[in-house]
Each structure stands twice: as C-alpha cells, then as structure tokens.
Coordinates of C-alpha atoms in Angstrom, one line a residue:
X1 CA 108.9 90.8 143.5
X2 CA 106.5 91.4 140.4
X3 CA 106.5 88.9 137.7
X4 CA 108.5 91.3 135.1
X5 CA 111.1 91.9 137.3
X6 CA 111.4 88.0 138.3
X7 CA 111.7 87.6 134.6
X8 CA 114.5 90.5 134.7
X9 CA 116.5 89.2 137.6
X10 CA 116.4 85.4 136.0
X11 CA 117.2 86.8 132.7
X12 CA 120.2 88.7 134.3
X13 CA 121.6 86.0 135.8
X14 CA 121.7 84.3 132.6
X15 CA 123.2 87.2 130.7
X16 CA 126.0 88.2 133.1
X17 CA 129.5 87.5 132.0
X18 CA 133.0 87.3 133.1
X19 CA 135.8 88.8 131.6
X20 CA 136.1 86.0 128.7
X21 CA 132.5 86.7 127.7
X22 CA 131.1 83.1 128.1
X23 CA 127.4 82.7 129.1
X24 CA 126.5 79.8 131.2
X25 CA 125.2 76.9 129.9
X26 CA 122.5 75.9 132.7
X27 CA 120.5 79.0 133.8
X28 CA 117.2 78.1 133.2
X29 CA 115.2 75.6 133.3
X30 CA 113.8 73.0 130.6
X31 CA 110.6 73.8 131.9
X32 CA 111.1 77.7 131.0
X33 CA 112.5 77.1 127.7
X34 CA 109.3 75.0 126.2
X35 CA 106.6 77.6 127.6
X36 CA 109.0 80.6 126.2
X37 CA 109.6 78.7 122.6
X38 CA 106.1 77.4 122.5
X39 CA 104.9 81.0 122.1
X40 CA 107.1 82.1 119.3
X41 CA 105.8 78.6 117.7
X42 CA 102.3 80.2 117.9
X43 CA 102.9 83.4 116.8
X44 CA 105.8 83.1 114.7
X45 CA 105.1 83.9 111.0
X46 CA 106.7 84.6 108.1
X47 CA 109.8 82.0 107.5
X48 CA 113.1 81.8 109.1
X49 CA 114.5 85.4 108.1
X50 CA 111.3 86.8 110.0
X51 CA 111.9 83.7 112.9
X52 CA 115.1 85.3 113.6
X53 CA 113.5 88.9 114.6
X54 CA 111.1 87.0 116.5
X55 CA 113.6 85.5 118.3
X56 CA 115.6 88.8 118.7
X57 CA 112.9 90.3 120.3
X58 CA 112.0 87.7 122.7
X59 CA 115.4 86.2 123.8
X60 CA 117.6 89.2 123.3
X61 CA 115.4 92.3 124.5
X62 CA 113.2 90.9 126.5
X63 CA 114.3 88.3 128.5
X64 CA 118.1 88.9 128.2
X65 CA 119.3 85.3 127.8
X66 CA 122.5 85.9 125.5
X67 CA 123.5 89.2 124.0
X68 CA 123.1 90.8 120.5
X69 CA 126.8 89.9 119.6
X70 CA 126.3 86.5 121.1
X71 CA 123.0 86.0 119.1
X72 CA 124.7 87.5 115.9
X73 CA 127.5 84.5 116.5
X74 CA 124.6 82.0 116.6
X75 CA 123.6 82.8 113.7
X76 CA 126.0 83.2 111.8
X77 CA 127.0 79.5 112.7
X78 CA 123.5 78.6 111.6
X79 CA 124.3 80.1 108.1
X80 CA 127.1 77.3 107.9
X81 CA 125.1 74.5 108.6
X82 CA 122.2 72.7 106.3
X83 CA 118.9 72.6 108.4
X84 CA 116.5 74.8 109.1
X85 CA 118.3 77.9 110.4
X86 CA 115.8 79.4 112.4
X87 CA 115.4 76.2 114.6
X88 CA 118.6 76.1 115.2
X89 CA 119.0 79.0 115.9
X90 CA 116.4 77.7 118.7
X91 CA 118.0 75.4 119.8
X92 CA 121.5 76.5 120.5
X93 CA 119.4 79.5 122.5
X94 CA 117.8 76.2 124.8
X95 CA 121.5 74.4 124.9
X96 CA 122.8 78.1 125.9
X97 CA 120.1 78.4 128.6
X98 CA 119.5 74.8 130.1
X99 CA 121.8 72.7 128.2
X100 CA 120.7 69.5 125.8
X101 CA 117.3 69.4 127.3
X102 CA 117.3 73.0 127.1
X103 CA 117.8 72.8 123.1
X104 CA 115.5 69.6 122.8
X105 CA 112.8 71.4 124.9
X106 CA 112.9 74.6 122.6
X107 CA 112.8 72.6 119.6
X108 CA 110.1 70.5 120.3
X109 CA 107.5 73.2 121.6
X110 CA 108.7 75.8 118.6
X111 CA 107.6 72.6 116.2
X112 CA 104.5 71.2 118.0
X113 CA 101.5 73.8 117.0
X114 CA 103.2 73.8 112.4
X115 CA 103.4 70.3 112.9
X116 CA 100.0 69.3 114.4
X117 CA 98.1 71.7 112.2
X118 CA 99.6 70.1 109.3
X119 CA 98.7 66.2 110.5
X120 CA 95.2 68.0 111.4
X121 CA 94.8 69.4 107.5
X122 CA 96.3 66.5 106.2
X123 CA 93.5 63.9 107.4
X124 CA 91.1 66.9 106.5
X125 CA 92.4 66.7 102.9
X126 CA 91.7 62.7 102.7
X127 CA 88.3 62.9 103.9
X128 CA 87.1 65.0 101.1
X129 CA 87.2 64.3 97.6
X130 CA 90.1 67.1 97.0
X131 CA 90.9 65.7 93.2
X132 CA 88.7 69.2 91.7
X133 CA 88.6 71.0 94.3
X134 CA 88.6 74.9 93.6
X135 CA 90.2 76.1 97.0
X136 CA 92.4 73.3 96.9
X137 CA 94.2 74.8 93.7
X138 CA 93.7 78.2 95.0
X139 CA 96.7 77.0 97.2
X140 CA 98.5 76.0 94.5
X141 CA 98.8 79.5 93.1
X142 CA 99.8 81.5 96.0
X143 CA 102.6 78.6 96.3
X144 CA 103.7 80.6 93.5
X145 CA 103.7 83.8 95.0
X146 CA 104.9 83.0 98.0
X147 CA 108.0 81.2 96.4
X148 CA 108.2 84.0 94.1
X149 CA 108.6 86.3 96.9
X150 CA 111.5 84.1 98.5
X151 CA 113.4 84.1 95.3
X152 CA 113.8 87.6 95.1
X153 CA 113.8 88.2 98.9
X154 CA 116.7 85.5 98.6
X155 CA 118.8 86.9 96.0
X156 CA 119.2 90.0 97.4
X157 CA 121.3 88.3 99.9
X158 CA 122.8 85.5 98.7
X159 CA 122.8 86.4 95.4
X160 CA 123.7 90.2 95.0
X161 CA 126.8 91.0 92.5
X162 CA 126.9 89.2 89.4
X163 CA 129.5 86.0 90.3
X164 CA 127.1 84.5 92.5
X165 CA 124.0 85.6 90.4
X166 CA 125.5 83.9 87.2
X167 CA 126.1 80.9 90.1
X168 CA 122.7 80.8 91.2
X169 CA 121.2 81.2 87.4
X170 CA 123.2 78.1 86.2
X171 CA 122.4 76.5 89.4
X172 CA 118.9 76.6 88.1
X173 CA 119.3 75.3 84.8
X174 CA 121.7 72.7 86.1
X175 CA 118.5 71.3 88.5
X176 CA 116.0 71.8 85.8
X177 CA 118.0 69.5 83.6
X178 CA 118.7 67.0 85.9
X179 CA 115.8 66.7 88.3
X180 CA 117.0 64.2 90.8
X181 CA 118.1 64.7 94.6
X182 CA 121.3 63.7 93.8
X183 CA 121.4 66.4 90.8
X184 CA 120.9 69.0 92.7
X185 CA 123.1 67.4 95.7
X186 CA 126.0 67.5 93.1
X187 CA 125.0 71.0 92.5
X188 CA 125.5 72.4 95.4
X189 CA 128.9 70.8 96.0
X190 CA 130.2 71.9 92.4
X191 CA 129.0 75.5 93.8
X192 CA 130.8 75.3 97.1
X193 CA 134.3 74.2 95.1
X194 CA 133.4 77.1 92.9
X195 CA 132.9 79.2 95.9
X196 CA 136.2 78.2 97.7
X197 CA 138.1 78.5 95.1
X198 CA 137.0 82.0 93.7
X199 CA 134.7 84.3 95.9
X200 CA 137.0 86.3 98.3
X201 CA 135.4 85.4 102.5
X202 CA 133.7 87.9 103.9
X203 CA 135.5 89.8 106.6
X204 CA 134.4 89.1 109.9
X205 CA 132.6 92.1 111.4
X206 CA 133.4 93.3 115.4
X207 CA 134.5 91.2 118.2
X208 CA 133.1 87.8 118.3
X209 CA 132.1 86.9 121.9
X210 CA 132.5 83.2 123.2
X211 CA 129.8 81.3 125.2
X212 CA 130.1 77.9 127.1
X213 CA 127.6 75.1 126.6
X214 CA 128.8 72.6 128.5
X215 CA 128.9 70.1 125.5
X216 CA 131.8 68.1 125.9
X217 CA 134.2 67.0 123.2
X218 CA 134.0 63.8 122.5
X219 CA 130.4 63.7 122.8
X220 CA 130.2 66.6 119.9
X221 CA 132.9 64.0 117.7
X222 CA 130.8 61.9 118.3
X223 CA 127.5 63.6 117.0
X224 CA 129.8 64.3 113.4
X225 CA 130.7 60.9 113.2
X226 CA 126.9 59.6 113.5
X227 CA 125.8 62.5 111.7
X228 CA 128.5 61.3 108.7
X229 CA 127.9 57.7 109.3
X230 CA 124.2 57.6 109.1
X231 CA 124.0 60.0 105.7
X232 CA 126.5 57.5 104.0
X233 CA 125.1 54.1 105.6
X234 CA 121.4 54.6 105.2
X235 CA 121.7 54.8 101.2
X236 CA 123.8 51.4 101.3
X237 CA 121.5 49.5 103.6
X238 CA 118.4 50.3 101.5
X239 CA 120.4 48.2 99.0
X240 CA 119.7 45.3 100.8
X241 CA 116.6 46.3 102.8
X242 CA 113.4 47.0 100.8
X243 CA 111.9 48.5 104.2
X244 CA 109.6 51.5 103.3
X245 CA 109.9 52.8 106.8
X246 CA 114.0 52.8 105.7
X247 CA 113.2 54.5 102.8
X248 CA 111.4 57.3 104.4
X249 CA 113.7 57.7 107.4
X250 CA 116.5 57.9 104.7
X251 CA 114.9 60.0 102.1
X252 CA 114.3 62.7 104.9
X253 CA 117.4 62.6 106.8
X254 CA 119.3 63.4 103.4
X255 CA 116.7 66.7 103.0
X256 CA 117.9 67.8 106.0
X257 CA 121.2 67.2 106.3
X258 CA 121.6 68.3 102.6
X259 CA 119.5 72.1 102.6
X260 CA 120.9 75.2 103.5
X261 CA 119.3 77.7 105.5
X262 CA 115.7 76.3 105.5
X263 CA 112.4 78.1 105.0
X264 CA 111.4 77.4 100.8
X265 CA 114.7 75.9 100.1
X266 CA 113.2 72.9 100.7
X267 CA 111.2 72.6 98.5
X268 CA 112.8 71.0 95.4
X269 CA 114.5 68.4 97.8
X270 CA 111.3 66.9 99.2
X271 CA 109.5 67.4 96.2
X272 CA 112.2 64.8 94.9
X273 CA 112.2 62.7 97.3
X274 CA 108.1 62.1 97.9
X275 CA 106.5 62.9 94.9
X276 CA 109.3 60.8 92.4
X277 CA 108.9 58.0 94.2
X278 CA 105.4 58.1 93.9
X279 CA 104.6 58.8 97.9
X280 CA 102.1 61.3 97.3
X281 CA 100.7 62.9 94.3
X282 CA 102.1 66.3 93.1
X283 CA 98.2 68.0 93.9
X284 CA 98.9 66.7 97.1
X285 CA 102.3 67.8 97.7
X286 CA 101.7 71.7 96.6
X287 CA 98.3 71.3 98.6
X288 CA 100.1 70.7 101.6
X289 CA 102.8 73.2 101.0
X290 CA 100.8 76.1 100.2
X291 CA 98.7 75.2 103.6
X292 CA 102.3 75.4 105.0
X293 CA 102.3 78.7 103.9
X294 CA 99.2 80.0 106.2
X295 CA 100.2 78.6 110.0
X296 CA 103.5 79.5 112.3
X297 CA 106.4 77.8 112.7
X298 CA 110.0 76.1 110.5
X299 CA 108.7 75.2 107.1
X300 CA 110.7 72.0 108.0
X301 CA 107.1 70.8 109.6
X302 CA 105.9 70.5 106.2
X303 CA 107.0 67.4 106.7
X304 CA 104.6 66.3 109.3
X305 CA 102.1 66.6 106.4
X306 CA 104.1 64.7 103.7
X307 CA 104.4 62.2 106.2
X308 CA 100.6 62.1 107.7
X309 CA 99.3 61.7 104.1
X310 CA 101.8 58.7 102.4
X311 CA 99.7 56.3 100.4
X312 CA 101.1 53.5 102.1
X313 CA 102.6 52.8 105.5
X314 CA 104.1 55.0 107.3
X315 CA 101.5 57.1 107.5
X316 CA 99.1 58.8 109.7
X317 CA 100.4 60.2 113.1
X318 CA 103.6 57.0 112.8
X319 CA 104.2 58.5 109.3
X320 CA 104.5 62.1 110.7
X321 CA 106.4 61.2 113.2
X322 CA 109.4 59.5 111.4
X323 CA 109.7 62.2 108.8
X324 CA 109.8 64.7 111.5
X325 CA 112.5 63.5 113.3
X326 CA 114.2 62.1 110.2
X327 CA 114.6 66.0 108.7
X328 CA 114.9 67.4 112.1
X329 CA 117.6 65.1 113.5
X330 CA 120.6 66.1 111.5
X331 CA 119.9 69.6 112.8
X332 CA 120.7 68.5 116.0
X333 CA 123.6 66.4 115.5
X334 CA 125.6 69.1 113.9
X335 CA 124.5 71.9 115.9
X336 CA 126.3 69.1 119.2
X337 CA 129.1 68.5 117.3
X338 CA 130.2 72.1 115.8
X339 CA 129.0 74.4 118.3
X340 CA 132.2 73.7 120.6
X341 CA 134.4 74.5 118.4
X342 CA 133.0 77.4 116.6
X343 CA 135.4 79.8 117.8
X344 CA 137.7 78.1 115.4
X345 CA 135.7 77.7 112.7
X346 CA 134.2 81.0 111.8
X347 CA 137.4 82.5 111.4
X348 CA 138.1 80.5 108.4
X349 CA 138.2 81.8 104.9
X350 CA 137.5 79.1 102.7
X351 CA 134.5 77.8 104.6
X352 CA 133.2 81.5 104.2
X353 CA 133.9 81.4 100.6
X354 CA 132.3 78.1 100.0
X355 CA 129.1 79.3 102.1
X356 CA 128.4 82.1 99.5
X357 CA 129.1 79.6 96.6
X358 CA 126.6 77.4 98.3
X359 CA 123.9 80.0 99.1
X360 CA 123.9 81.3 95.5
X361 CA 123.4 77.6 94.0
X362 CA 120.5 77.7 96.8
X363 CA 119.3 80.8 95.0
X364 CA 119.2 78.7 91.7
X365 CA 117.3 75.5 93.1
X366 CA 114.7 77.5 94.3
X367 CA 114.0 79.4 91.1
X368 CA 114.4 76.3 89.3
X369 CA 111.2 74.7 91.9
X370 CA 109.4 78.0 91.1
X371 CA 109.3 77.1 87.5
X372 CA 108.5 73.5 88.1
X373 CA 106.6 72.0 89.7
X374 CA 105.2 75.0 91.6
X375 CA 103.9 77.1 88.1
X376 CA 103.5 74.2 85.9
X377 CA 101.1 72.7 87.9
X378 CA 99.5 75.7 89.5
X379 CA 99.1 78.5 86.5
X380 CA 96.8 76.9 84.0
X381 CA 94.3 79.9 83.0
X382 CA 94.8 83.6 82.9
X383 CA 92.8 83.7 85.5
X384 CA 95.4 81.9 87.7
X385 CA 98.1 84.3 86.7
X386 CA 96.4 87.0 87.4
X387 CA 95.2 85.8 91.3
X388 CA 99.3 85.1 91.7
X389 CA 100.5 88.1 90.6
X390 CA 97.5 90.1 93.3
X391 CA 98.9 87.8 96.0
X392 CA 102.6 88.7 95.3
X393 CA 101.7 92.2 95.1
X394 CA 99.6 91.5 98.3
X395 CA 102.6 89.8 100.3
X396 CA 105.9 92.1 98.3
X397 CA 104.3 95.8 97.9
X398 CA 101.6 95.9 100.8
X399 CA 103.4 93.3 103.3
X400 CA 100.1 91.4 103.9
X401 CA 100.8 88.2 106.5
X402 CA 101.2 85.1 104.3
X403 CA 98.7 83.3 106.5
X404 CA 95.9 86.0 105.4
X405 CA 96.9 85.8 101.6
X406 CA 96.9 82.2 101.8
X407 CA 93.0 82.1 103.2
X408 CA 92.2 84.8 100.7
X409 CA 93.6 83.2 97.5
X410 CA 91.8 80.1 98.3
X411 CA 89.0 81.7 98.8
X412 CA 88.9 83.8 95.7
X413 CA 89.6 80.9 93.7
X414 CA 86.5 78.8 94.9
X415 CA 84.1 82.2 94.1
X416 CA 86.0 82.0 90.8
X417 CA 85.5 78.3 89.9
X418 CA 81.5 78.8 91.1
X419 CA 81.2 82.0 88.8
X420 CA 82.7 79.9 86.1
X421 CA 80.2 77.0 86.3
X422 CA 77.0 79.3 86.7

C-alpha cells in the first residue's frame, strides 16, 4: 500500500459515520496530529480567517478527518467563544481525531515555530541598540497597514448593515475615551446586551451534523467552573499578593478569555495590559507586533514575545512561557467544557444575537487600536504615510503575503532614513 493511499484508508476510517453522523473521537494518533498541525504552523500565513482555509484544505480534502458540515459546526462554535478562533479550531480537530492529547498535541505543534521566532527576535531586539533604529520603525508602519487591512476586512463581516456599524463606531469612541482593559471589557458586554436584545439571530443554515469526543460531562463542568473561577479569583488574589509572576499570569489569562475571534483583535487588550503597566515600552510593543505580522502561526504567539522581552522577571524563555500558556489556556478550558453540549447551544437565538453585538464592538476596538497607539506612534512624517498607504495597497489591491510586505517596508524605511542623513 502506497503512502497516499495509507493516508486515504486512515483518513477514511476516521471520516466514516453511522446513521447519527458522529465521528469518532480516537482515530488517530497524538503522534499524527503534531507532525500534521506542525506543518500548517510553518506554512500558515495570513491570520485566522486565512488559518481556517488552510485547515480546510488539509483536514477536510486531504486527509478526510471530519466533514465540510462537521468542520463548518466547528467553527461556527469557535465564533462563540473568546480565544483565538483558528487554534481552536485546531484543537477541537486533534480532540475529534485522538482525543485531549489529540487537541493538546495540535495545539502545541501549530504554536511552536510563531512562538520561537518571536523569543528568537525578541533577544535579537535587546542586543542591539533598537531606540533609532530605522527598520525598527519601518515595522511600526506596516502595523498600520496591516491593521488597517483587518478593519475593513473585519467589517465586512461583522460589521455589514448599519445597526452593528453604528455599534462598532461607538464601540470605538467608547475605547478611545476610556482606555483601560476593563473599558473596553465593559464595552463589549454593553454590546452583547445590545445585541440580545435588538439584532434578530441568524438562521441556522442546513443540517448540523453531531460528532462524539469522548469528553465526558463532568469533566467539561468542570473545565467552566475553573475557567469561571480562575478569571474572577486571580484579580482578587493580586489584592493581597504583589507577585509579578501573578500579575502576568492574570493579565494574560483575562486577554484570552476576554477577545473574540483572535487574529488583530488582540491588540488593544495586550497593549493594555503590558505597555500601561509599564512592562515594555510602546516601541517595543509595535516592534514586536509588526514582526508578528511577517512569520506563520495564531497572532496569540505574540505573546511569546511580550513575554521574552519584560523588563523585569518573568522574562526570557520563563517569561514566554507563562504568557503563552496564560492566553492560551482559557482556549482550552472552554473549548472542554462547551464542545459537549454544542448541539444545544447553537440553536439558541439570543446567544446568536449577542455574538453579532459582540463582533461589531470588536470591529470598534480594533479601529479604535488603529488610531492609537498603532498611527500615533508609527506615522510621524509624510514620508511614513506614504510607505503605509504602498503597503496597504501592496497587501488589499495586489494581495502581496504580509510576511513579504513586512521585510519590504522595513527595508524601505532604513534606505529612507540613510537617504535622509546623507
């Protein structure tokens, strides 16, 4: 038997259903899930919308291991959760496939190459005195392109008819006034109440199709009640415990268990969180984000590089570490503890309605981050607004890789600072 059609006859196996449509949970391996999710970690570009075809491609056509209508459910689900949708999108695939190790497996080899590029450049960055450095605010300025671009890539989803646009707009103004975490926490449940209670749910399209994962029920209560506990408890114990290692653990857990569908949208959040306590410096922060911008992989790993580059302990490889699994780990304890009951969930209407009040406010915080800090501290010459307006038109009109823009941008913007002091 030839390697394809060993890859056929596994994948079969997986995909074959009986006549209530439910996959097994354990037809792989843990083993076969890191190599398979460690190749879409190194060729994955693009942020989670793009992630998602990726994964299309490569779990769906190719290897068969869930169907398009099961893979639409996922994520759809994915949509209701905060996190990074795209990796967990991954890892409901892995639980699908080989269970919790399955899931933990695809996760960590879809995060490994982002995240170690990012430690990597962030030591890079504090060997070299960055504090002028022309390339350095060359990433700066395709920041704002490349947020730019997911604004208006974003609102034509989320935001598309005028209720939610006039949601998303005062969203913005909302978090521009009041630039805290917890502003724009409190913005985003004023938007879901708004949501519930006026946007009509979305009809559910087709026949949804069920699929077993073998996570039991208690053990996905359990997962909501630490998920619930630990959001709640961690601000209170910081009270009474000046730990900084507390701090950070709690500062990233809230970004992810607070941001909706990923990618850019997490932006504003950690910028709030690092850079207003006084963590890292705002050059640093953009810096690291716009290098974000040119490697694989969730956004969320952005984090590896906040956390490499602290100005006081954590930091380093330790420092990485904890805010990794700090933003990652509320993924993973609401993807256990709602994907049982799913069925049930999906079907209801004010959770629907709430979602696209939600999403819209999303819209806003992200326009509001695109104003500042991402242009304030990146457009400071003509010159800069013209190299962010080439790279928009560069990544929007001619659908260059963001990876390639990034490199060139910095580039440009070191011959420009050289041509400048000749």
């Amino acid at each position: 038997m030839s390697e394809g059609q060993a890859d056929a006859a596994a994948a079969g196996g997986s995909a074959v259903q009986g006549e209530a449509g439910e996959h097994s949970p354990s037809k792989g391996t843990p083993f076969e899930v890191f190599w398979v999710a460690l190749k879409l970690g190194l060729t994955s570009f693009g942020g989670p919308i793009a992630h998602l075809g990726y994964f299309r491609d490569e779990y769906v056509v190719r290897r068969q291991w869930l169907n398009e209508q099961s893979y639409a459910d996922v994520v759809a689900l994915c949509q209701f959760l905060p996190g990074p949708a795209s990796s967990q999108v991954g890892i409901i695939v892995g639980i699908i496939r080989s269970g919790l190790l399955g899931g933990l497996s695809a996760w960590f080899a879809f995060t490994l190459p982002s995240a170690v590029a990012l430690v990597l450049f962030a030591y890079g960055v504090e060997e070299v005195d960055v504090s002028d450095a022309a390339w350095l605010h060359g990433l700066k300025v395709v920041a704002v392109a490349v947020v730019a671009q997911a604004v208006w890539g974003m609102s034509r989803s989320l935001a598309p008819d005028r209720e939610r646009a006039t949601i998303a707009i005062l969203a913005a103004v909302a978090a521009l006034a009041w630039q805290t975490a917890g502003g724009q926490v409190l913005v985003i449940v004023v938007a879901g109440t708004i949501g519930w209670r006026l946007l009509p749910a979305s009809p559910t399209q087709g026949e949804h199709v069920s699929f077993s994962t073998g996570i039991r029920p208690w053990l996905a209560i359990s997962s909501l009640v630490m998920f619930v506990a630990v959001l709640v408890a961690l601000p209170l114990v910081r009270q009474v415990e000046s730990s900084q290692w507390l701090a950070v653990f709690d500062g990233f857990f809230r970004v992810g268990s607070l941001v909706f569908g990923g990618g850019h949208v997490v932006l504003p959040l950690l910028q709030s969180e690092v850079v207003g306590p006084g963590w890292l410096t705002n050059e640093q922060f953009l810096a690291g984000y716009g290098a974000a911008q040119a490697i694989p992989g969730p956004l969320f790993t952005f984090s590896a590089y906040l956390g490499t580059a602290m100005q006081s302990q954590p930091n380093g490889v330790a420092g990485a570490a904890l805010a990794l699994v700090a933003v990652f780990l509320p993924s993973f304890l609401l993807v256990i503890g709602v994907l049982p009951f799913w069925d049930v969930l999906r079907t209801r209407p004010a959770l629907q309605s709430a979602l696209q009040g939600i999403n819209a406010a999303v819209v806003g915080l992200l326009l509001a981050a695109l104003y500042r800090p991402v242009w304030t501290s990146a457009i400071e010459s003509t010159s800069d607004f013209g190299l962010a307006m080439v790279a928009l038109g560069l990544l929007m009109l001619w659908k260059w890789p963001p990876w390639l823009v990034v490199v060139l941008t910095a580039g440009v913007s070191s011959a420009l600072a050289a041509l400048a002091g000749m």
